[in-house]
XYZ file of C-alpha atoms in Angstrom:
158
model
C 65.491 -61.075 74.741
C 68.376 -63.439 75.339
C 68.550 -66.632 73.313
C 69.223 -68.486 76.525
C 65.953 -68.285 78.345
C 66.171 -69.977 81.701
C 63.083 -71.855 82.756
C 61.979 -70.831 86.230
C 60.919 -73.394 88.769
C 57.209 -73.278 89.451
C 56.677 -72.633 93.124
C 53.759 -74.117 94.963
C 53.047 -75.572 98.351
C 56.103 -76.831 100.227
C 56.790 -80.547 99.921
C 57.189 -81.545 103.581
C 57.955 -85.110 104.541
C 57.900 -86.903 107.916
C 61.348 -85.574 108.908
C 60.115 -81.962 108.660
C 58.667 -82.086 112.185
C 59.848 -83.561 115.458
C 58.350 -83.866 118.920
C 58.059 -80.463 120.557
C 57.675 -78.487 117.320
C 54.859 -75.950 117.444
C 52.600 -74.875 114.592
C 50.012 -72.142 114.247
C 47.301 -72.021 111.599
C 45.681 -69.027 109.986
C 42.261 -68.093 111.316
C 38.715 -68.107 110.046
C 35.636 -66.208 111.222
C 32.701 -68.553 111.802
C 29.529 -67.383 110.075
C 25.891 -68.391 109.906
C 26.707 -70.009 106.558
C 29.154 -72.397 108.235
C 26.464 -73.619 110.642
C 23.802 -73.995 107.962
C 26.146 -75.724 105.515
C 27.429 -78.097 108.216
C 23.865 -79.021 109.151
C 23.011 -79.653 105.510
C 26.140 -81.696 104.898
C 25.832 -83.866 108.002
C 22.122 -83.860 108.819
C 22.918 -82.350 112.245
C 19.815 -80.134 112.464
C 19.968 -79.491 116.220
C 18.021 -76.397 117.300
C 20.904 -75.122 119.449
C 22.809 -74.437 116.229
C 20.057 -73.304 113.869
C 17.073 -71.895 115.783
C 17.694 -68.401 117.202
C 14.560 -68.458 119.360
C 15.429 -71.815 120.912
C 19.110 -70.958 121.384
C 18.218 -67.669 123.110
C 16.598 -69.700 125.902
C 19.725 -71.818 126.546
C 22.575 -70.939 128.928
C 24.551 -69.730 125.883
C 21.858 -67.158 124.985
C 22.514 -67.563 121.284
C 23.283 -70.111 118.584
C 26.611 -71.920 118.830
C 28.724 -73.803 116.309
C 28.477 -77.568 116.140
C 31.306 -79.276 118.036
C 32.210 -81.512 115.078
C 32.242 -78.407 112.868
C 34.830 -76.790 115.149
C 36.903 -79.971 115.104
C 36.765 -80.255 111.302
C 37.595 -76.599 110.779
C 40.548 -76.995 113.168
C 41.884 -79.935 111.153
C 41.342 -78.003 107.937
C 43.067 -74.867 109.191
C 46.172 -76.889 110.022
C 46.399 -78.178 106.459
C 47.007 -74.579 105.423
C 50.383 -74.671 107.203
C 51.686 -76.822 104.333
C 52.854 -79.720 106.496
C 50.221 -82.170 105.291
C 51.092 -82.500 101.588
C 52.448 -86.030 102.062
C 49.802 -87.651 104.263
C 49.455 -91.377 103.595
C 46.673 -91.955 106.116
C 44.788 -90.200 108.867
C 44.774 -92.537 111.873
C 42.157 -90.835 114.020
C 41.404 -88.634 116.999
C 41.904 -88.897 120.722
C 40.934 -86.858 123.766
C 38.426 -84.562 122.046
C 37.100 -81.940 124.460
C 34.702 -79.115 123.649
C 35.787 -76.611 126.291
C 33.840 -73.455 125.373
C 31.276 -72.571 122.701
C 32.066 -71.012 119.340
C 29.601 -68.273 118.463
C 28.765 -66.814 115.066
C 31.328 -64.038 114.534
C 34.131 -65.712 116.517
C 37.460 -66.027 114.738
C 39.254 -69.274 115.501
C 42.727 -70.606 114.767
C 44.782 -73.606 115.873
C 47.876 -73.701 118.034
C 49.396 -77.174 117.832
C 52.313 -79.130 119.240
C 53.845 -82.264 117.775
C 53.666 -84.668 120.722
C 55.099 -87.633 118.827
C 57.176 -88.052 115.688
C 58.468 -91.558 115.210
C 59.513 -94.069 112.613
C 57.163 -96.931 111.849
C 57.806 -100.497 110.706
C 57.134 -99.253 107.173
C 60.322 -97.556 105.891
C 58.197 -95.373 103.607
C 56.139 -93.843 106.445
C 56.588 -92.054 109.748
C 53.975 -91.154 112.352
C 53.059 -87.745 113.696
C 50.733 -87.212 116.630
C 49.709 -83.587 116.933
C 47.957 -81.988 119.912
C 45.522 -79.327 118.710
C 44.221 -76.373 120.690
C 41.496 -74.399 118.918
C 41.549 -70.814 120.182
C 39.238 -67.873 119.522
C 40.109 -64.207 119.089
C 40.231 -63.381 122.811
C 42.658 -66.227 123.571
C 39.983 -68.554 124.963
C 40.502 -72.239 124.259
C 37.342 -73.669 122.699
C 38.461 -77.221 121.857
C 41.373 -79.589 122.348
C 42.161 -82.909 120.681
C 44.992 -85.059 119.374
C 45.219 -86.436 115.852
C 47.656 -88.915 114.311
C 48.835 -89.255 110.725
C 51.094 -91.503 108.666
C 53.385 -89.271 106.609
C 55.648 -90.192 103.686
C 59.345 -90.455 104.440
C 62.041 -89.457 101.958
């Protein structure tokens, strides 16, 4: 082995800053298949023990004919799936949600992913931070939109 051993750079998640995205950029997340465990764990975590999500007999009598995922679960999973794109390593603050709409139900066994568009990318009065507003569309395996919302973040600037 050579006496001059070169140290290799450890590679990890990309280090994206505010300037990595601009208005009009589009992102797509990986997907996840929603399972019974997601519904039960969400109910346990949040205390949202609504029969529509957890009681097969009750849910069978509803217009959906079966249990459906909690709306806030779908929203949270959508936010989480987008973090897997690597663009959220330098978040300073999450500023909130706007225009949340549950369009269609998510059933156990549906695979969902997010298709998103940066609707706003602007400087702020803080020279260390920029703002992104991202419009999320949560889509299931057949192309059906199940939820839409916008979310804003303060992101570190270089």
